[in-house]
Amino acid sequence: MARPRPTEFDKKKVVAENRRARFDYAIEDKYEAGIALTGTEVKSLRFGEGSIAESYAEVSEEEVWLINANIPEFSHGNRFNHEPKRPRKLLLHQRQIAKLHGAVARQGMTLVPLSVYFNSRGRAKVELALAKGRKSHDKRDYEKEKDWKREQGRLLRQHG
């Protein structure tokens, strides 16, 4: 018998988030990628442990790898425990990988993980962004624009 479909499709439990990425990079495109994990890594993530603050993704030989993501060792794991900062393979369609490879190679863009989460089916996923690095003056402009939008919202609520 087939498993019943979940009623809420966009239900997800966020485990790790890279908040700095939205500030440091101008995000162009977003992709959802699966991660190839071992059992102790999944258990560690389910406990809400893990960090993608200094991590990035890399395309090599028609595969995408998540580099420098830290998933600490599982506390109850024995000799089968995993290495915390090992490169992890990201699961994407061939066409998506080709598109990412072209953008990174030609346009000098970067693959930045925005968040790691469990989707409604309980699968670990990475939200991957194709982004362009911001220069310091761009960051200042972005900050000003964000503050102005926040102020606009405040003013509209007061007078609306």
PDB file of N, CA, C and O in Angstrom, residues 12-18 22 29-37 45 51-52 55-58 64-67 69 71 88-92 96 100 111-119 123-130:
ATOM      1  N   LYS A  12       8.599  22.280   6.239  1.00  0.00           N
ATOM      2  CA  LYS A  12       9.979  21.870   6.350  1.00  0.00           C
ATOM      3  C   LYS A  12      10.571  22.286   7.685  1.00  0.00           C
ATOM      4  O   LYS A  12      10.194  23.306   8.250  1.00  0.00           O
ATOM      5  N   LYS A  13      11.500  21.462   8.176  1.00  0.00           N
ATOM      6  CA  LYS A  13      12.167  21.719   9.443  1.00  0.00           C
ATOM      7  C   LYS A  13      13.592  22.162   9.123  1.00  0.00           C
ATOM      8  O   LYS A  13      14.410  21.362   8.684  1.00  0.00           O
ATOM      9  N   VAL A  14      13.854  23.440   9.305  1.00  0.00           N
ATOM     10  CA  VAL A  14      15.180  23.980   8.991  1.00  0.00           C
ATOM     11  C   VAL A  14      16.161  23.588  10.093  1.00  0.00           C
ATOM     12  O   VAL A  14      15.886  23.772  11.278  1.00  0.00           O
ATOM     13  N   VAL A  15      17.304  23.023   9.679  1.00  0.00           N
ATOM     14  CA  VAL A  15      18.322  22.568  10.620  1.00  0.00           C
ATOM     15  C   VAL A  15      19.432  23.600  10.734  1.00  0.00           C
ATOM     16  O   VAL A  15      19.829  23.989  11.824  1.00  0.00           O
ATOM     17  N   ALA A  16      19.944  24.059   9.588  1.00  0.00           N
ATOM     18  CA  ALA A  16      21.038  25.027   9.570  1.00  0.00           C
ATOM     19  C   ALA A  16      20.737  26.083   8.519  1.00  0.00           C
ATOM     20  O   ALA A  16      20.183  25.776   7.464  1.00  0.00           O
ATOM     21  N   GLU A  17      21.105  27.321   8.833  1.00  0.00           N
ATOM     22  CA  GLU A  17      20.845  28.414   7.902  1.00  0.00           C
ATOM     23  C   GLU A  17      22.108  29.254   7.751  1.00  0.00           C
ATOM     24  O   GLU A  17      22.846  29.445   8.711  1.00  0.00           O
ATOM     25  N   ASN A  18      22.342  29.739   6.540  1.00  0.00           N
ATOM     26  CA  ASN A  18      23.484  30.605   6.277  1.00  0.00           C
ATOM     27  C   ASN A  18      22.945  32.019   6.061  1.00  0.00           C
ATOM     28  O   ASN A  18      22.661  32.425   4.945  1.00  0.00           O
ATOM     29  N   ARG A  22      23.054  35.888   2.295  1.00  0.00           N
ATOM     30  CA  ARG A  22      22.174  36.868   1.647  1.00  0.00           C
ATOM     31  C   ARG A  22      22.778  38.271   1.681  1.00  0.00           C
ATOM     32  O   ARG A  22      22.467  39.107   0.849  1.00  0.00           O
ATOM     33  N   ASP A  29      19.708  32.600  -8.635  1.00  0.00           N
ATOM     34  CA  ASP A  29      18.835  31.438  -8.768  1.00  0.00           C
ATOM     35  C   ASP A  29      18.935  30.558  -7.539  1.00  0.00           C
ATOM     36  O   ASP A  29      19.995  30.499  -6.907  1.00  0.00           O
ATOM     37  N   LYS A  30      17.837  29.831  -7.237  1.00  0.00           N
ATOM     38  CA  LYS A  30      17.855  28.891  -6.115  1.00  0.00           C
ATOM     39  C   LYS A  30      17.531  27.494  -6.616  1.00  0.00           C
ATOM     40  O   LYS A  30      16.709  27.332  -7.514  1.00  0.00           O
ATOM     41  N   TYR A  31      18.171  26.510  -6.029  1.00  0.00           N
ATOM     42  CA  TYR A  31      17.940  25.109  -6.373  1.00  0.00           C
ATOM     43  C   TYR A  31      17.755  24.314  -5.084  1.00  0.00           C
ATOM     44  O   TYR A  31      18.355  24.644  -4.058  1.00  0.00           O
ATOM     45  N   GLU A  32      16.953  23.247  -5.163  1.00  0.00           N
ATOM     46  CA  GLU A  32      16.824  22.330  -4.045  1.00  0.00           C
ATOM     47  C   GLU A  32      17.588  21.065  -4.414  1.00  0.00           C
ATOM     48  O   GLU A  32      17.343  20.479  -5.460  1.00  0.00           O
ATOM     49  N   ALA A  33      18.528  20.692  -3.558  1.00  0.00           N
ATOM     50  CA  ALA A  33      19.350  19.512  -3.834  1.00  0.00           C
ATOM     51  C   ALA A  33      19.281  18.550  -2.662  1.00  0.00           C
ATOM     52  O   ALA A  33      19.243  18.972  -1.508  1.00  0.00           O
ATOM     53  N   GLY A  34      19.280  17.264  -2.962  1.00  0.00           N
ATOM     54  CA  GLY A  34      19.372  16.262  -1.916  1.00  0.00           C
ATOM     55  C   GLY A  34      20.821  16.125  -1.491  1.00  0.00           C
ATOM     56  O   GLY A  34      21.725  16.555  -2.210  1.00  0.00           O
ATOM     57  N   ILE A  35      21.057  15.528  -0.319  1.00  0.00           N
ATOM     58  CA  ILE A  35      22.424  15.321   0.146  1.00  0.00           C
ATOM     59  C   ILE A  35      22.623  13.838   0.386  1.00  0.00           C
ATOM     60  O   ILE A  35      21.766  13.186   0.987  1.00  0.00           O
ATOM     61  N   ALA A  36      23.773  13.303  -0.047  1.00  0.00           N
ATOM     62  CA  ALA A  36      24.107  11.909   0.233  1.00  0.00           C
ATOM     63  C   ALA A  36      24.760  11.872   1.609  1.00  0.00           C
ATOM     64  O   ALA A  36      25.878  12.345   1.784  1.00  0.00           O
ATOM     65  N   LEU A  37      24.042  11.337   2.598  1.00  0.00           N
ATOM     66  CA  LEU A  37      24.516  11.309   3.983  1.00  0.00           C
ATOM     67  C   LEU A  37      24.619   9.884   4.497  1.00  0.00           C
ATOM     68  O   LEU A  37      23.956   8.985   3.995  1.00  0.00           O
ATOM     69  N   LEU A  45      21.793  15.595  12.302  1.00  0.00           N
ATOM     70  CA  LEU A  45      20.977  16.682  11.753  1.00  0.00           C
ATOM     71  C   LEU A  45      19.585  16.702  12.386  1.00  0.00           C
ATOM     72  O   LEU A  45      19.037  17.764  12.660  1.00  0.00           O
ATOM     73  N   SER A  51      26.207  23.031  10.819  1.00  0.00           N
ATOM     74  CA  SER A  51      26.468  24.418  10.454  1.00  0.00           C
ATOM     75  C   SER A  51      26.946  24.491   9.007  1.00  0.00           C
ATOM     76  O   SER A  51      27.747  23.669   8.569  1.00  0.00           O
ATOM     77  N   ILE A  52      26.426  25.491   8.282  1.00  0.00           N
ATOM     78  CA  ILE A  52      26.869  25.696   6.896  1.00  0.00           C
ATOM     79  C   ILE A  52      27.389  27.123   6.721  1.00  0.00           C
ATOM     80  O   ILE A  52      27.396  27.656   5.631  1.00  0.00           O
ATOM     81  N   SER A  55      30.527  27.229   4.488  1.00  0.00           N
ATOM     82  CA  SER A  55      30.553  26.227   3.428  1.00  0.00           C
ATOM     83  C   SER A  55      30.198  26.806   2.059  1.00  0.00           C
ATOM     84  O   SER A  55      29.625  27.885   1.954  1.00  0.00           O
ATOM     85  N   TYR A  56      30.544  26.045   1.029  1.00  0.00           N
ATOM     86  CA  TYR A  56      30.246  26.410  -0.351  1.00  0.00           C
ATOM     87  C   TYR A  56      30.087  25.121  -1.149  1.00  0.00           C
ATOM     88  O   TYR A  56      30.379  24.031  -0.644  1.00  0.00           O
ATOM     89  N   ALA A  57      29.608  25.230  -2.362  1.00  0.00           N
ATOM     90  CA  ALA A  57      29.456  24.042  -3.211  1.00  0.00           C
ATOM     91  C   ALA A  57      30.369  24.168  -4.422  1.00  0.00           C
ATOM     92  O   ALA A  57      30.710  25.277  -4.844  1.00  0.00           O
ATOM     93  N   GLU A  58      30.751  23.042  -4.950  1.00  0.00           N
ATOM     94  CA  GLU A  58      31.727  23.000  -6.036  1.00  0.00           C
ATOM     95  C   GLU A  58      31.285  21.978  -7.081  1.00  0.00           C
ATOM     96  O   GLU A  58      30.836  20.888  -6.727  1.00  0.00           O
ATOM     97  N   VAL A  64      28.221  17.606  -8.018  1.00  0.00           N
ATOM     98  CA  VAL A  64      28.267  18.791  -7.165  1.00  0.00           C
ATOM     99  C   VAL A  64      28.558  18.334  -5.746  1.00  0.00           C
ATOM    100  O   VAL A  64      27.936  17.394  -5.240  1.00  0.00           O
ATOM    101  N   TRP A  65      29.513  18.992  -5.098  1.00  0.00           N
ATOM    102  CA  TRP A  65      29.928  18.631  -3.742  1.00  0.00           C
ATOM    103  C   TRP A  65      29.739  19.794  -2.784  1.00  0.00           C
ATOM    104  O   TRP A  65      30.038  20.937  -3.131  1.00  0.00           O
ATOM    105  N   LEU A  66      29.269  19.504  -1.596  1.00  0.00           N
ATOM    106  CA  LEU A  66      29.144  20.500  -0.525  1.00  0.00           C
ATOM    107  C   LEU A  66      30.421  20.413   0.289  1.00  0.00           C
ATOM    108  O   LEU A  66      30.714  19.382   0.910  1.00  0.00           O
ATOM    109  N   ILE A  67      31.190  21.492   0.283  1.00  0.00           N
ATOM    110  CA  ILE A  67      32.499  21.516   0.928  1.00  0.00           C
ATOM    111  C   ILE A  67      32.417  22.321   2.227  1.00  0.00           C
ATOM    112  O   ILE A  67      31.747  23.353   2.277  1.00  0.00           O
ATOM    113  N   ALA A  69      30.982  21.929   5.087  1.00  0.00           N
ATOM    114  CA  ALA A  69      29.792  21.942   5.944  1.00  0.00           C
ATOM    115  C   ALA A  69      30.103  21.094   7.171  1.00  0.00           C
ATOM    116  O   ALA A  69      30.654  20.005   7.055  1.00  0.00           O
ATOM    117  N   ILE A  71      28.871  18.900  10.156  1.00  0.00           N
ATOM    118  CA  ILE A  71      27.840  18.126  10.851  1.00  0.00           C
ATOM    119  C   ILE A  71      28.593  17.366  11.940  1.00  0.00           C
ATOM    120  O   ILE A  71      29.340  16.427  11.648  1.00  0.00           O
ATOM    121  N   ARG A  88      30.434  16.374   0.976  1.00  0.00           N
ATOM    122  CA  ARG A  88      29.212  15.589   0.788  1.00  0.00           C
ATOM    123  C   ARG A  88      28.656  15.826  -0.608  1.00  0.00           C
ATOM    124  O   ARG A  88      28.566  16.961  -1.048  1.00  0.00           O
ATOM    125  N   LYS A  89      28.244  14.740  -1.248  1.00  0.00           N
ATOM    126  CA  LYS A  89      27.727  14.825  -2.610  1.00  0.00           C
ATOM    127  C   LYS A  89      26.303  15.378  -2.590  1.00  0.00           C
ATOM    128  O   LYS A  89      25.478  14.968  -1.776  1.00  0.00           O
ATOM    129  N   LEU A  90      26.036  16.333  -3.485  1.00  0.00           N
ATOM    130  CA  LEU A  90      24.693  16.886  -3.623  1.00  0.00           C
ATOM    131  C   LEU A  90      24.015  16.227  -4.815  1.00  0.00           C
ATOM    132  O   LEU A  90      24.634  16.010  -5.853  1.00  0.00           O
ATOM    133  N   LEU A  91      22.741  15.909  -4.651  1.00  0.00           N
ATOM    134  CA  LEU A  91      22.011  15.176  -5.678  1.00  0.00           C
ATOM    135  C   LEU A  91      21.143  16.136  -6.490  1.00  0.00           C
ATOM    136  O   LEU A  91      20.196  16.706  -5.968  1.00  0.00           O
ATOM    137  N   LEU A  92      21.511  16.310  -7.747  1.00  0.00           N
ATOM    138  CA  LEU A  92      20.790  17.188  -8.669  1.00  0.00           C
ATOM    139  C   LEU A  92      20.629  16.469 -10.005  1.00  0.00           C
ATOM    140  O   LEU A  92      21.331  15.500 -10.285  1.00  0.00           O
ATOM    141  N   GLN A  96      20.581  20.319 -14.474  1.00  0.00           N
ATOM    142  CA  GLN A  96      20.844  21.363 -13.480  1.00  0.00           C
ATOM    143  C   GLN A  96      22.340  21.491 -13.225  1.00  0.00           C
ATOM    144  O   GLN A  96      22.868  22.599 -13.136  1.00  0.00           O
ATOM    145  N   LEU A 100      24.644  24.820 -13.732  1.00  0.00           N
ATOM    146  CA  LEU A 100      25.457  25.366 -12.643  1.00  0.00           C
ATOM    147  C   LEU A 100      26.920  25.436 -13.051  1.00  0.00           C
ATOM    148  O   LEU A 100      27.587  26.440 -12.797  1.00  0.00           O
ATOM    149  N   LEU A 111      28.485  28.984  -5.882  1.00  0.00           N
ATOM    150  CA  LEU A 111      27.397  28.169  -5.360  1.00  0.00           C
ATOM    151  C   LEU A 111      27.435  28.232  -3.841  1.00  0.00           C
ATOM    152  O   LEU A 111      28.398  27.790  -3.222  1.00  0.00           O
ATOM    153  N   VAL A 112      26.387  28.818  -3.262  1.00  0.00           N
ATOM    154  CA  VAL A 112      26.341  29.027  -1.821  1.00  0.00           C
ATOM    155  C   VAL A 112      25.144  28.291  -1.234  1.00  0.00           C
ATOM    156  O   VAL A 112      24.022  28.476  -1.697  1.00  0.00           O
ATOM    157  N   PRO A 113      25.352  27.463  -0.203  1.00  0.00           N
ATOM    158  CA  PRO A 113      24.203  26.842   0.452  1.00  0.00           C
ATOM    159  C   PRO A 113      23.514  27.859   1.366  1.00  0.00           C
ATOM    160  O   PRO A 113      24.168  28.534   2.147  1.00  0.00           O
ATOM    161  N   LEU A 114      22.193  28.002   1.227  1.00  0.00           N
ATOM    162  CA  LEU A 114      21.442  28.944   2.056  1.00  0.00           C
ATOM    163  C   LEU A 114      20.892  28.276   3.313  1.00  0.00           C
ATOM    164  O   LEU A 114      20.879  28.870   4.379  1.00  0.00           O
ATOM    165  N   SER A 115      20.409  27.034   3.168  1.00  0.00           N
ATOM    166  CA  SER A 115      19.898  26.324   4.340  1.00  0.00           C
ATOM    167  C   SER A 115      19.909  24.826   4.124  1.00  0.00           C
ATOM    168  O   SER A 115      19.904  24.344   2.996  1.00  0.00           O
ATOM    169  N   VAL A 116      19.926  24.096   5.242  1.00  0.00           N
ATOM    170  CA  VAL A 116      19.782  22.642   5.239  1.00  0.00           C
ATOM    171  C   VAL A 116      18.504  22.361   6.005  1.00  0.00           C
ATOM    172  O   VAL A 116      18.296  22.902   7.091  1.00  0.00           O
ATOM    173  N   TYR A 117      17.624  21.543   5.428  1.00  0.00           N
ATOM    174  CA  TYR A 117      16.337  21.281   6.068  1.00  0.00           C
ATOM    175  C   TYR A 117      15.828  19.897   5.722  1.00  0.00           C
ATOM    176  O   TYR A 117      16.354  19.238   4.828  1.00  0.00           O
ATOM    177  N   PHE A 118      14.810  19.465   6.461  1.00  0.00           N
ATOM    178  CA  PHE A 118      14.117  18.225   6.155  1.00  0.00           C
ATOM    179  C   PHE A 118      12.797  18.595   5.514  1.00  0.00           C
ATOM    180  O   PHE A 118      12.040  19.386   6.068  1.00  0.00           O
ATOM    181  N   ASN A 119      12.494  18.037   4.324  1.00  0.00           N
ATOM    182  CA  ASN A 119      11.242  18.364   3.644  1.00  0.00           C
ATOM    183  C   ASN A 119      10.081  17.582   4.262  1.00  0.00           C
ATOM    184  O   ASN A 119      10.254  16.853   5.238  1.00  0.00           O
ATOM    185  N   ARG A 123      13.130  13.946   4.038  1.00  0.00           N
ATOM    186  CA  ARG A 123      14.419  13.864   3.346  1.00  0.00           C
ATOM    187  C   ARG A 123      15.256  15.110   3.626  1.00  0.00           C
ATOM    188  O   ARG A 123      14.732  16.226   3.607  1.00  0.00           O
ATOM    189  N   ALA A 124      16.550  14.922   3.835  1.00  0.00           N
ATOM    190  CA  ALA A 124      17.452  16.050   4.067  1.00  0.00           C
ATOM    191  C   ALA A 124      17.728  16.744   2.736  1.00  0.00           C
ATOM    192  O   ALA A 124      18.083  16.096   1.753  1.00  0.00           O
ATOM    193  N   LYS A 125      17.530  18.044   2.690  1.00  0.00           N
ATOM    194  CA  LYS A 125      17.735  18.826   1.471  1.00  0.00           C
ATOM    195  C   LYS A 125      18.610  20.049   1.763  1.00  0.00           C
ATOM    196  O   LYS A 125      18.660  20.520   2.891  1.00  0.00           O
ATOM    197  N   VAL A 126      19.243  20.555   0.704  1.00  0.00           N
ATOM    198  CA  VAL A 126      20.022  21.787   0.786  1.00  0.00           C
ATOM    199  C   VAL A 126      19.422  22.776  -0.186  1.00  0.00           C
ATOM    200  O   VAL A 126      19.155  22.432  -1.336  1.00  0.00           O
ATOM    201  N   GLU A 127      19.185  23.999   0.281  1.00  0.00           N
ATOM    202  CA  GLU A 127      18.762  25.061  -0.632  1.00  0.00           C
ATOM    203  C   GLU A 127      20.050  25.718  -1.120  1.00  0.00           C
ATOM    204  O   GLU A 127      20.789  26.314  -0.343  1.00  0.00           O
ATOM    205  N   LEU A 128      20.319  25.561  -2.398  1.00  0.00           N
ATOM    206  CA  LEU A 128      21.564  26.015  -3.004  1.00  0.00           C
ATOM    207  C   LEU A 128      21.283  27.247  -3.845  1.00  0.00           C
ATOM    208  O   LEU A 128      20.303  27.267  -4.581  1.00  0.00           O
ATOM    209  N   ALA A 129      22.123  28.264  -3.732  1.00  0.00           N
ATOM    210  CA  ALA A 129      21.913  29.490  -4.500  1.00  0.00           C
ATOM    211  C   ALA A 129      23.080  29.725  -5.442  1.00  0.00           C
ATOM    212  O   ALA A 129      24.241  29.522  -5.082  1.00  0.00           O
ATOM    213  N   LEU A 130      22.748  30.146  -6.648  1.00  0.00           N
ATOM    214  CA  LEU A 130      23.745  30.587  -7.619  1.00  0.00           C
ATOM    215  C   LEU A 130      23.869  32.086  -7.387  1.00  0.00           C
ATOM    216  O   LEU A 130      22.895  32.820  -7.569  1.00  0.00           O
TER     217      LEU A 130
END
